[in-house]
mmCIF file of C-alpha atoms in Angstrom:
data_model
loop_
_atom_site.group_PDB
_atom_site.id
_atom_site.type_symbol
_atom_site.label_atom_id
_atom_site.label_comp_id
_atom_site.label_asym_id
_atom_site.label_seq_id
_atom_site.Cartn_x
_atom_site.Cartn_y
_atom_site.Cartn_z
ATOM 1 C CA UNK A 1 -37.239 50.241 -12.270
ATOM 2 C CA UNK A 2 -36.789 47.909 -9.963
ATOM 3 C CA UNK A 3 -34.875 44.712 -11.987
ATOM 4 C CA UNK A 4 -34.335 42.687 -8.980
ATOM 5 C CA UNK A 5 -38.264 41.953 -8.718
ATOM 6 C CA UNK A 6 -38.818 41.680 -12.332
ATOM 7 C CA UNK A 7 -36.212 38.835 -12.557
ATOM 8 C CA UNK A 8 -37.992 37.283 -9.391
ATOM 9 C CA UNK A 9 -41.457 38.154 -11.728
ATOM 10 C CA UNK A 10 -39.751 35.887 -14.776
ATOM 11 C CA UNK A 11 -39.042 32.556 -12.610
ATOM 12 C CA UNK A 12 -42.984 32.227 -11.477
ATOM 13 C CA UNK A 13 -44.546 28.682 -11.427
ATOM 14 C CA UNK A 14 -47.392 29.325 -14.472
ATOM 15 C CA UNK A 15 -49.934 26.648 -14.731
ATOM 16 C CA UNK A 16 -48.094 26.077 -17.906
ATOM 17 C CA UNK A 17 -44.989 25.360 -16.931
ATOM 18 C CA UNK A 18 -46.683 23.217 -13.990
ATOM 19 C CA UNK A 19 -48.294 20.906 -16.298
ATOM 20 C CA UNK A 20 -45.211 20.568 -18.352
ATOM 21 C CA UNK A 21 -42.890 19.633 -15.096
ATOM 22 C CA UNK A 22 -45.930 16.758 -14.530
ATOM 23 C CA UNK A 23 -45.608 15.831 -18.005
ATOM 24 C CA UNK A 24 -42.048 15.020 -17.832
ATOM 25 C CA UNK A 25 -42.583 12.250 -15.080
ATOM 26 C CA UNK A 26 -44.234 10.202 -17.589
ATOM 27 C CA UNK A 27 -41.559 9.589 -20.345
ATOM 28 C CA UNK A 28 -44.021 8.003 -22.779
ATOM 29 C CA UNK A 29 -46.631 11.140 -22.593
ATOM 30 C CA UNK A 30 -47.017 12.764 -25.725
ATOM 31 C CA UNK A 31 -48.164 16.236 -24.096
ATOM 32 C CA UNK A 32 -51.696 15.696 -25.716
ATOM 33 C CA UNK A 33 -53.185 16.386 -21.957
ATOM 34 C CA UNK A 34 -50.765 19.569 -21.872
ATOM 35 C CA UNK A 35 -52.492 20.634 -25.439
ATOM 36 C CA UNK A 36 -56.004 20.154 -23.899
ATOM 37 C CA UNK A 37 -55.667 22.074 -20.514
ATOM 38 C CA UNK A 38 -53.751 24.768 -22.458
ATOM 39 C CA UNK A 39 -57.060 25.368 -24.626
ATOM 40 C CA UNK A 40 -59.225 25.091 -21.276
ATOM 41 C CA UNK A 41 -56.679 27.862 -19.617
ATOM 42 C CA UNK A 42 -57.238 29.900 -22.613
ATOM 43 C CA UNK A 43 -61.257 29.139 -22.176
ATOM 44 C CA UNK A 44 -61.128 30.091 -18.380
ATOM 45 C CA UNK A 45 -58.943 33.549 -19.234
ATOM 46 C CA UNK A 46 -61.521 34.241 -22.086
ATOM 47 C CA UNK A 47 -64.842 33.845 -19.926
ATOM 48 C CA UNK A 48 -62.858 35.870 -17.029
ATOM 49 C CA UNK A 49 -62.436 38.769 -19.258
ATOM 50 C CA UNK A 50 -66.339 38.411 -20.579
ATOM 51 C CA UNK A 51 -67.479 38.147 -16.934
ATOM 52 C CA UNK A 52 -65.371 41.296 -16.053
ATOM 53 C CA UNK A 53 -66.774 43.000 -18.703
ATOM 54 C CA UNK A 54 -70.720 42.025 -18.638
ATOM 55 C CA UNK A 55 -72.402 45.116 -17.217
ATOM 56 C CA UNK A 56 -70.726 47.423 -19.689
ATOM 57 C CA UNK A 57 -71.231 44.785 -22.539
ATOM 58 C CA UNK A 58 -74.862 44.508 -21.742
ATOM 59 C CA UNK A 59 -74.099 40.656 -21.826
ATOM 60 C CA UNK A 60 -76.029 39.944 -18.814
ATOM 61 C CA UNK A 61 -79.734 40.182 -20.246
ATOM 62 C CA UNK A 62 -81.405 36.918 -20.436
ATOM 63 C CA UNK A 63 -80.779 35.450 -24.035
ATOM 64 C CA UNK A 64 -84.410 34.680 -24.282
ATOM 65 C CA UNK A 65 -83.732 30.705 -24.485
ATOM 66 C CA UNK A 66 -84.261 27.994 -21.844
ATOM 67 C CA UNK A 67 -81.671 25.784 -21.348
ATOM 68 C CA UNK A 68 -82.173 21.845 -20.794
ATOM 69 C CA UNK A 69 -82.251 22.357 -16.946
ATOM 70 C CA UNK A 70 -85.486 24.700 -17.303
ATOM 71 C CA UNK A 71 -83.205 27.775 -16.246
ATOM 72 C CA UNK A 72 -83.233 30.938 -18.709
ATOM 73 C CA UNK A 73 -80.145 31.323 -20.354
ATOM 74 C CA UNK A 74 -78.275 34.465 -19.592
ATOM 75 C CA UNK A 75 -76.557 35.725 -22.509
ATOM 76 C CA UNK A 76 -72.822 35.174 -20.595
ATOM 77 C CA UNK A 77 -73.968 31.386 -20.301
ATOM 78 C CA UNK A 78 -74.210 31.141 -24.019
ATOM 79 C CA UNK A 79 -71.349 33.130 -24.731
ATOM 80 C CA UNK A 80 -69.274 30.798 -22.062
ATOM 81 C CA UNK A 81 -70.728 27.444 -23.726
ATOM 82 C CA UNK A 82 -69.724 28.920 -27.197
ATOM 83 C CA UNK A 83 -65.993 29.289 -25.999
ATOM 84 C CA UNK A 84 -65.199 25.977 -24.114
ATOM 85 C CA UNK A 85 -66.909 24.115 -27.200
ATOM 86 C CA UNK A 86 -64.850 25.773 -29.640
ATOM 87 C CA UNK A 87 -61.459 25.716 -27.681
ATOM 88 C CA UNK A 88 -62.342 22.247 -26.604
ATOM 89 C CA UNK A 89 -62.603 21.068 -30.239
ATOM 90 C CA UNK A 90 -60.116 23.248 -31.846
ATOM 91 C CA UNK A 91 -57.297 21.243 -29.113
ATOM 92 C CA UNK A 92 -57.647 18.617 -31.640
ATOM 93 C CA UNK A 93 -57.310 16.472 -27.916
ATOM 94 C CA UNK A 94 -61.527 15.757 -27.554
ATOM 95 C CA UNK A 95 -63.965 13.015 -28.690
ATOM 96 C CA UNK A 96 -66.885 13.710 -26.698
ATOM 97 C CA UNK A 97 -67.755 16.906 -24.810
ATOM 98 C CA UNK A 98 -71.128 17.133 -22.498
ATOM 99 C CA UNK A 99 -71.963 20.875 -21.376
ATOM 100 C CA UNK A 100 -74.486 21.630 -19.007
ATOM 101 C CA UNK A 101 -76.267 23.930 -21.479
ATOM 102 C CA UNK A 102 -76.294 21.398 -24.223
ATOM 103 C CA UNK A 103 -79.475 18.601 -24.117
ATOM 104 C CA UNK A 104 -77.497 16.008 -26.418
ATOM 105 C CA UNK A 105 -73.503 15.251 -26.515
ATOM 106 C CA UNK A 106 -71.030 17.068 -29.131
ATOM 107 C CA UNK A 107 -69.273 14.327 -30.823
ATOM 108 C CA UNK A 108 -66.215 16.307 -32.070
ATOM 109 C CA UNK A 109 -65.675 15.222 -36.087
ATOM 110 C CA UNK A 110 -63.168 12.583 -37.086
ATOM 111 C CA UNK A 111 -60.904 14.562 -38.420
ATOM 112 C CA UNK A 112 -60.087 16.652 -34.690
ATOM 113 C CA UNK A 113 -60.567 14.183 -32.700
ATOM 114 C CA UNK A 114 -58.216 12.676 -29.683
ATOM 115 C CA UNK A 115 -58.407 10.662 -26.646
ATOM 116 C CA UNK A 116 -59.861 12.909 -23.796
ATOM 117 C CA UNK A 117 -63.442 13.094 -22.944
ATOM 118 C CA UNK A 118 -64.495 16.778 -21.317
ATOM 119 C CA UNK A 119 -67.742 17.172 -19.160
ATOM 120 C CA UNK A 120 -68.118 21.021 -18.073
ATOM 121 C CA UNK A 121 -70.440 23.204 -16.702
ATOM 122 C CA UNK A 122 -69.207 26.535 -18.887
ATOM 123 C CA UNK A 123 -70.611 29.170 -16.273
ATOM 124 C CA UNK A 124 -72.209 28.200 -12.939
ATOM 125 C CA UNK A 125 -73.950 30.401 -10.621
ATOM 126 C CA UNK A 126 -74.681 32.420 -13.304
ATOM 127 C CA UNK A 127 -77.903 33.871 -11.981
ATOM 128 C CA UNK A 128 -75.738 35.907 -9.921
ATOM 129 C CA UNK A 129 -74.005 37.681 -12.634
ATOM 130 C CA UNK A 130 -76.450 40.811 -12.054
ATOM 131 C CA UNK A 131 -74.997 41.324 -8.292
ATOM 132 C CA UNK A 132 -71.247 40.633 -8.690
ATOM 133 C CA UNK A 133 -71.013 37.457 -6.712
ATOM 134 C CA UNK A 134 -68.307 34.678 -7.910
ATOM 135 C CA UNK A 135 -69.599 32.537 -10.132
ATOM 136 C CA UNK A 136 -67.344 30.077 -12.184
ATOM 137 C CA UNK A 137 -66.578 26.891 -14.453
ATOM 138 C CA UNK A 138 -66.597 23.417 -13.682
ATOM 139 C CA UNK A 139 -64.752 20.774 -15.705
ATOM 140 C CA UNK A 140 -63.891 16.714 -15.659
ATOM 141 C CA UNK A 141 -61.809 14.955 -17.894
ATOM 142 C CA UNK A 142 -61.854 11.178 -18.892
ATOM 143 C CA UNK A 143 -59.853 9.361 -21.320
ATOM 144 C CA UNK A 144 -61.015 7.045 -24.135
ATOM 145 C CA UNK A 145 -60.145 3.470 -23.808
ATOM 146 C CA UNK A 146 -60.761 2.759 -27.281
ATOM 147 C CA UNK A 147 -60.344 3.971 -30.772
ATOM 148 C CA UNK A 148 -63.944 3.244 -31.792
ATOM 149 C CA UNK A 149 -66.782 5.763 -33.019
ATOM 150 C CA UNK A 150 -67.025 7.470 -29.724
ATOM 151 C CA UNK A 151 -70.603 7.316 -27.575
ATOM 152 C CA UNK A 152 -72.034 9.061 -24.374
ATOM 153 C CA UNK A 153 -70.741 5.755 -23.026
ATOM 154 C CA UNK A 154 -67.628 7.072 -22.931
ATOM 155 C CA UNK A 155 -68.654 9.675 -20.332
ATOM 156 C CA UNK A 156 -71.072 7.662 -18.515
ATOM 157 C CA UNK A 157 -68.415 6.492 -15.966
ATOM 158 C CA UNK A 158 -67.801 6.627 -12.251
ATOM 159 C CA UNK A 159 -65.693 9.538 -11.004
ATOM 160 C CA UNK A 160 -63.129 7.881 -9.930
ATOM 161 C CA UNK A 161 -62.178 6.879 -13.625
ATOM 162 C CA UNK A 162 -61.484 10.967 -14.081
ATOM 163 C CA UNK A 163 -57.903 11.512 -14.717
ATOM 164 C CA UNK A 164 -58.273 15.391 -14.063
ATOM 165 C CA UNK A 165 -60.856 17.773 -12.607
ATOM 166 C CA UNK A 166 -60.910 21.593 -11.867
ATOM 167 C CA UNK A 167 -62.846 24.805 -11.636
ATOM 168 C CA UNK A 168 -62.246 28.333 -12.221
ATOM 169 C CA UNK A 169 -63.602 30.896 -10.134
ATOM 170 C CA UNK A 170 -64.388 34.422 -11.551
ATOM 171 C CA UNK A 171 -64.297 36.584 -8.181
ATOM 172 C CA UNK A 172 -62.768 39.301 -6.793
ATOM 173 C CA UNK A 173 -59.610 37.615 -8.160
ATOM 174 C CA UNK A 174 -59.581 34.675 -11.319
ATOM 175 C CA UNK A 175 -58.457 31.366 -9.677
ATOM 176 C CA UNK A 176 -57.865 27.840 -11.439
ATOM 177 C CA UNK A 177 -58.084 25.265 -9.146
ATOM 178 C CA UNK A 178 -56.727 21.668 -10.795
ATOM 179 C CA UNK A 179 -56.457 18.218 -9.804
ATOM 180 C CA UNK A 180 -54.498 15.697 -12.374
ATOM 181 C CA UNK A 181 -54.787 13.120 -9.292
ATOM 182 C CA UNK A 182 -51.608 13.999 -7.559
ATOM 183 C CA UNK A 183 -53.222 16.846 -4.832
ATOM 184 C CA UNK A 184 -54.833 19.904 -5.389
ATOM 185 C CA UNK A 185 -53.226 23.055 -6.610
ATOM 186 C CA UNK A 186 -54.525 26.569 -6.795
ATOM 187 C CA UNK A 187 -53.316 29.121 -9.576
ATOM 188 C CA UNK A 188 -54.448 32.803 -9.605
ATOM 189 C CA UNK A 189 -54.639 35.093 -12.926
ATOM 190 C CA UNK A 190 -51.958 37.712 -13.099
ATOM 191 C CA UNK A 191 -53.546 40.329 -15.149
ATOM 192 C CA UNK A 192 -51.058 42.176 -16.146
ATOM 193 C CA UNK A 193 -48.925 38.982 -17.203
ATOM 194 C CA UNK A 194 -52.045 37.021 -18.802
ATOM 195 C CA UNK A 195 -50.728 33.907 -16.835
ATOM 196 C CA UNK A 196 -51.806 32.125 -14.168
ATOM 197 C CA UNK A 197 -49.704 31.974 -11.562
ATOM 198 C CA UNK A 198 -48.929 28.678 -8.598
ATOM 199 C CA UNK A 199 -50.473 30.675 -5.379
ATOM 200 C CA UNK A 200 -51.976 27.779 -3.832
ATOM 201 C CA UNK A 201 -49.702 24.649 -4.048
ATOM 202 C CA UNK A 202 -51.270 21.433 -2.486
ATOM 203 C CA UNK A 203 -54.601 22.581 -1.161
ATOM 204 C CA UNK A 204 -55.160 19.979 1.596
ATOM 205 C CA UNK A 205 -58.481 20.796 3.304
ATOM 206 C CA UNK A 206 -58.699 21.156 7.228
ATOM 207 C CA UNK A 207 -59.870 17.382 8.858
ATOM 208 C CA UNK A 208 -62.943 19.318 10.752
ATOM 209 C CA UNK A 209 -64.084 22.718 10.140
ATOM 210 C CA UNK A 210 -66.619 25.459 11.699
ATOM 211 C CA UNK A 211 -68.484 26.338 8.851
ATOM 212 C CA UNK A 212 -71.800 24.401 7.180
ATOM 213 C CA UNK A 213 -73.162 25.755 3.705
ATOM 214 C CA UNK A 214 -76.546 24.388 2.487
ATOM 215 C CA UNK A 215 -79.720 26.203 1.624
ATOM 216 C CA UNK A 216 -81.712 26.240 4.564
ATOM 217 C CA UNK A 217 -84.761 27.564 2.528
ATOM 218 C CA UNK A 218 -85.688 23.794 1.760
ATOM 219 C CA UNK A 219 -85.558 22.917 5.544
ATOM 220 C CA UNK A 220 -88.862 21.882 5.291
ATOM 221 C CA UNK A 221 -88.562 19.276 2.392
ATOM 222 C CA UNK A 222 -85.101 17.697 4.202
ATOM 223 C CA UNK A 223 -85.024 13.989 5.028
ATOM 224 C CA UNK A 224 -84.060 12.670 9.081
ATOM 225 C CA UNK A 225 -80.471 12.456 8.499
ATOM 226 C CA UNK A 226 -79.818 16.091 7.013
ATOM 227 C CA UNK A 227 -82.487 17.698 9.366
ATOM 228 C CA UNK A 228 -80.510 16.054 12.236
ATOM 229 C CA UNK A 229 -77.073 17.264 10.971
ATOM 230 C CA UNK A 230 -78.049 20.791 10.511
ATOM 231 C CA UNK A 231 -79.849 20.990 14.029
ATOM 232 C CA UNK A 232 -76.459 19.814 15.169
ATOM 233 C CA UNK A 233 -74.506 22.573 13.637
ATOM 234 C CA UNK A 234 -76.789 24.877 15.130
ATOM 235 C CA UNK A 235 -77.322 23.643 18.727
ATOM 236 C CA UNK A 236 -74.431 21.077 19.108
ATOM 237 C CA UNK A 237 -75.060 18.838 22.474
ATOM 238 C CA UNK A 238 -71.532 17.958 23.229
ATOM 239 C CA UNK A 239 -70.475 21.492 24.499
ATOM 240 C CA UNK A 240 -68.342 22.609 21.487
ATOM 241 C CA UNK A 241 -69.358 26.175 19.480
ATOM 242 C CA UNK A 242 -72.327 26.075 17.024
ATOM 243 C CA UNK A 243 -70.494 26.113 13.367
ATOM 244 C CA UNK A 244 -71.025 29.285 11.121
ATOM 245 C CA UNK A 245 -73.650 29.167 8.411
ATOM 246 C CA UNK A 246 -72.575 30.364 4.719
ATOM 247 C CA UNK A 247 -74.313 30.151 1.817
ATOM 248 C CA UNK A 248 -73.743 32.166 -1.798
ATOM 249 C CA UNK A 249 -75.867 30.078 -3.865
ATOM 250 C CA UNK A 250 -72.779 29.660 -6.646
ATOM 251 C CA UNK A 251 -71.475 25.924 -6.081
ATOM 252 C CA UNK A 252 -67.635 26.923 -6.945
ATOM 253 C CA UNK A 253 -67.545 29.858 -4.323
ATOM 254 C CA UNK A 254 -69.019 27.648 -1.914
ATOM 255 C CA UNK A 255 -66.857 24.819 -2.870
ATOM 256 C CA UNK A 256 -64.024 26.769 -2.852
ATOM 257 C CA UNK A 257 -64.359 28.206 0.582
ATOM 258 C CA UNK A 258 -65.236 24.469 1.878
ATOM 259 C CA UNK A 259 -61.579 23.565 0.391
ATOM 260 C CA UNK A 260 -59.764 26.365 2.229
ATOM 261 C CA UNK A 261 -61.591 26.877 5.079
ATOM 262 C CA UNK A 262 -62.715 23.654 5.771
ATOM 263 C CA UNK A 263 -66.186 22.579 6.723
ATOM 264 C CA UNK A 264 -68.831 21.127 4.748
ATOM 265 C CA UNK A 265 -70.911 21.766 1.993
ATOM 266 C CA UNK A 266 -74.460 20.157 1.550
ATOM 267 C CA UNK A 267 -77.057 20.028 -1.065
ATOM 268 C CA UNK A 268 -79.492 16.985 -0.367
ATOM 269 C CA UNK A 269 -82.246 15.509 -1.967
ATOM 270 C CA UNK A 270 -85.602 16.529 -0.532
ATOM 271 C CA UNK A 271 -89.260 16.291 -1.511
ATOM 272 C CA UNK A 272 -89.012 19.168 -4.116
ATOM 273 C CA UNK A 273 -86.154 17.097 -5.610
ATOM 274 C CA UNK A 274 -85.816 13.581 -4.818
ATOM 275 C CA UNK A 275 -82.797 12.780 -6.867
ATOM 276 C CA UNK A 276 -81.063 16.021 -5.469
ATOM 277 C CA UNK A 277 -80.210 19.272 -7.552
ATOM 278 C CA UNK A 278 -76.409 19.054 -8.637
ATOM 279 C CA UNK A 279 -75.440 17.565 -11.839
ATOM 280 C CA UNK A 280 -73.394 14.297 -11.107
ATOM 281 C CA UNK A 281 -70.865 14.599 -14.280
ATOM 282 C CA UNK A 282 -70.010 18.578 -14.235
ATOM 283 C CA UNK A 283 -70.826 19.369 -10.870
ATOM 284 C CA UNK A 284 -70.468 16.564 -8.390
ATOM 285 C CA UNK A 285 -67.782 14.266 -9.849
ATOM 286 C CA UNK A 286 -65.256 16.712 -10.093
ATOM 287 C CA UNK A 287 -65.939 18.653 -7.135
ATOM 288 C CA UNK A 288 -65.924 15.325 -5.340
ATOM 289 C CA UNK A 289 -62.463 14.262 -7.175
ATOM 290 C CA UNK A 290 -60.747 17.757 -5.727
ATOM 291 C CA UNK A 291 -61.916 16.890 -2.254
ATOM 292 C CA UNK A 292 -60.712 13.619 -2.160
ATOM 293 C CA UNK A 293 -57.464 14.614 -3.375
ATOM 294 C CA UNK A 294 -57.134 17.402 -0.696
ATOM 295 C CA UNK A 295 -57.826 15.115 2.109
ATOM 296 C CA UNK A 296 -61.611 15.312 2.532
ATOM 297 C CA UNK A 297 -64.465 13.595 1.476
ATOM 298 C CA UNK A 298 -67.570 13.178 -0.887
ATOM 299 C CA UNK A 299 -70.505 11.395 -0.047
ATOM 300 C CA UNK A 300 -74.053 10.846 -1.494
ATOM 301 C CA UNK A 301 -76.423 9.685 0.856
ATOM 302 C CA UNK A 302 -75.887 6.140 -0.073
ATOM 303 C CA UNK A 303 -72.244 6.183 -1.216
ATOM 304 C CA UNK A 304 -68.792 7.597 -2.244
ATOM 305 C CA UNK A 305 -69.870 9.863 -4.616
ATOM 306 C CA UNK A 306 -66.874 9.030 -7.014
ATOM 307 C CA UNK A 307 -68.221 5.754 -7.036
ATOM 308 C CA UNK A 308 -71.921 6.362 -8.677
ATOM 309 C CA UNK A 309 -72.460 5.267 -12.068
ATOM 310 C CA UNK A 310 -74.382 7.889 -14.259
ATOM 311 C CA UNK A 311 -76.961 6.363 -16.852
ATOM 312 C CA UNK A 312 -77.759 9.603 -18.309
ATOM 313 C CA UNK A 313 -75.463 12.732 -19.159
ATOM 314 C CA UNK A 314 -77.738 15.290 -17.208
ATOM 315 C CA UNK A 315 -78.182 12.807 -14.191
ATOM 316 C CA UNK A 316 -78.717 14.111 -10.710
ATOM 317 C CA UNK A 317 -77.412 13.047 -7.114
ATOM 318 C CA UNK A 318 -77.444 14.380 -3.660
ATOM 319 C CA UNK A 319 -74.110 15.285 -2.418
ATOM 320 C CA UNK A 320 -72.162 16.224 0.894
ATOM 321 C CA UNK A 321 -68.829 17.456 0.511
ATOM 322 C CA UNK A 322 -65.859 18.945 2.711
ATOM 323 C CA UNK A 323 -64.115 17.874 5.753
ATOM 324 C CA UNK A 324 -63.184 14.285 6.294
ATOM 325 C CA UNK A 325 -64.651 14.600 9.883
ATOM 326 C CA UNK A 326 -67.159 16.306 9.230
ATOM 327 C CA UNK A 327 -68.496 14.198 6.106
ATOM 328 C CA UNK A 328 -67.850 11.364 8.485
ATOM 329 C CA UNK A 329 -70.418 12.653 10.957
ATOM 330 C CA UNK A 330 -73.120 12.869 7.918
ATOM 331 C CA UNK A 331 -72.283 9.356 7.084
ATOM 332 C CA UNK A 332 -73.087 7.688 10.619
ATOM 333 C CA UNK A 333 -76.542 9.514 10.463
ATOM 334 C CA UNK A 334 -77.724 8.184 7.250
ATOM 335 C CA UNK A 335 -76.275 4.617 8.399
ATOM 336 C CA UNK A 336 -78.146 4.972 11.506
ATOM 337 C CA UNK A 337 -81.165 5.740 9.908
ATOM 338 C CA UNK A 338 -80.603 2.998 7.756
ATOM 339 C CA UNK A 339 -80.578 0.239 10.428
ATOM 340 C CA UNK A 340 -83.390 1.511 12.171
#
């Protein structure tokens, strides 16, 4: 038995240790955020285990209901939603929860309330479960600035007021990517320990990438700037090589690849979805938060994504996010169209 290797394994930077280290930088901190995060992590581990067993446990079939977005709910969606609601409520640190699966916000009973509001998509890309493609959980965290009765106003705030955001991707490995506003860090689940280990410290997105990611099936419905941009990706006029197209159709997987390899992810507004397709609170904001923290940009076609102020909890928005220079290019195309 290799005792030296085992000793090394005990000196790993787990996500709990990482967050406690961060907490120690704030002497006034009471550990509420650490407790909240450990409950989110527990939810992610549970869903990861359920996703891995889904085919065997007959969880994949349709649950028979349709969720607020009109998508048929998979059993695993329902399970993941229940897991996260229970984990967040039982942390005793939350007041308002907004889930993609629930039409209304959940208000935590007063005896279990805390100062945080969590917005989340418990299982993004769940239509991909059947074919084994990566899916994930996305979450964003706000703080309550008052001690009054919580309302939806506590989450209808711009993304730049989030205190933390992240996603957990269930793929060939289970990876949790997190930002608390001081950079982006990636943790990989070690199944033998049941712990998330820091494997990708301080992720920085390349300034420019050679991949674009968009559903080209919607091309006939796109506006001018998006059409022009994708045309440039395929047929560059400046002599540079064409960009490669990569599109999984699972936002967590597409954004994860964009974050690590660079490039741009686009989900524009079109004639079919004039307000875009992705939801502001629990898809656009957390991913935009992570992109900016990693040195990239996120743009809606009109403004910086994190400056949006949502009016409804399930509001949608177009989104262009990724490498700084690539997003700068699409911004220039929208500015040019506005000036014409």
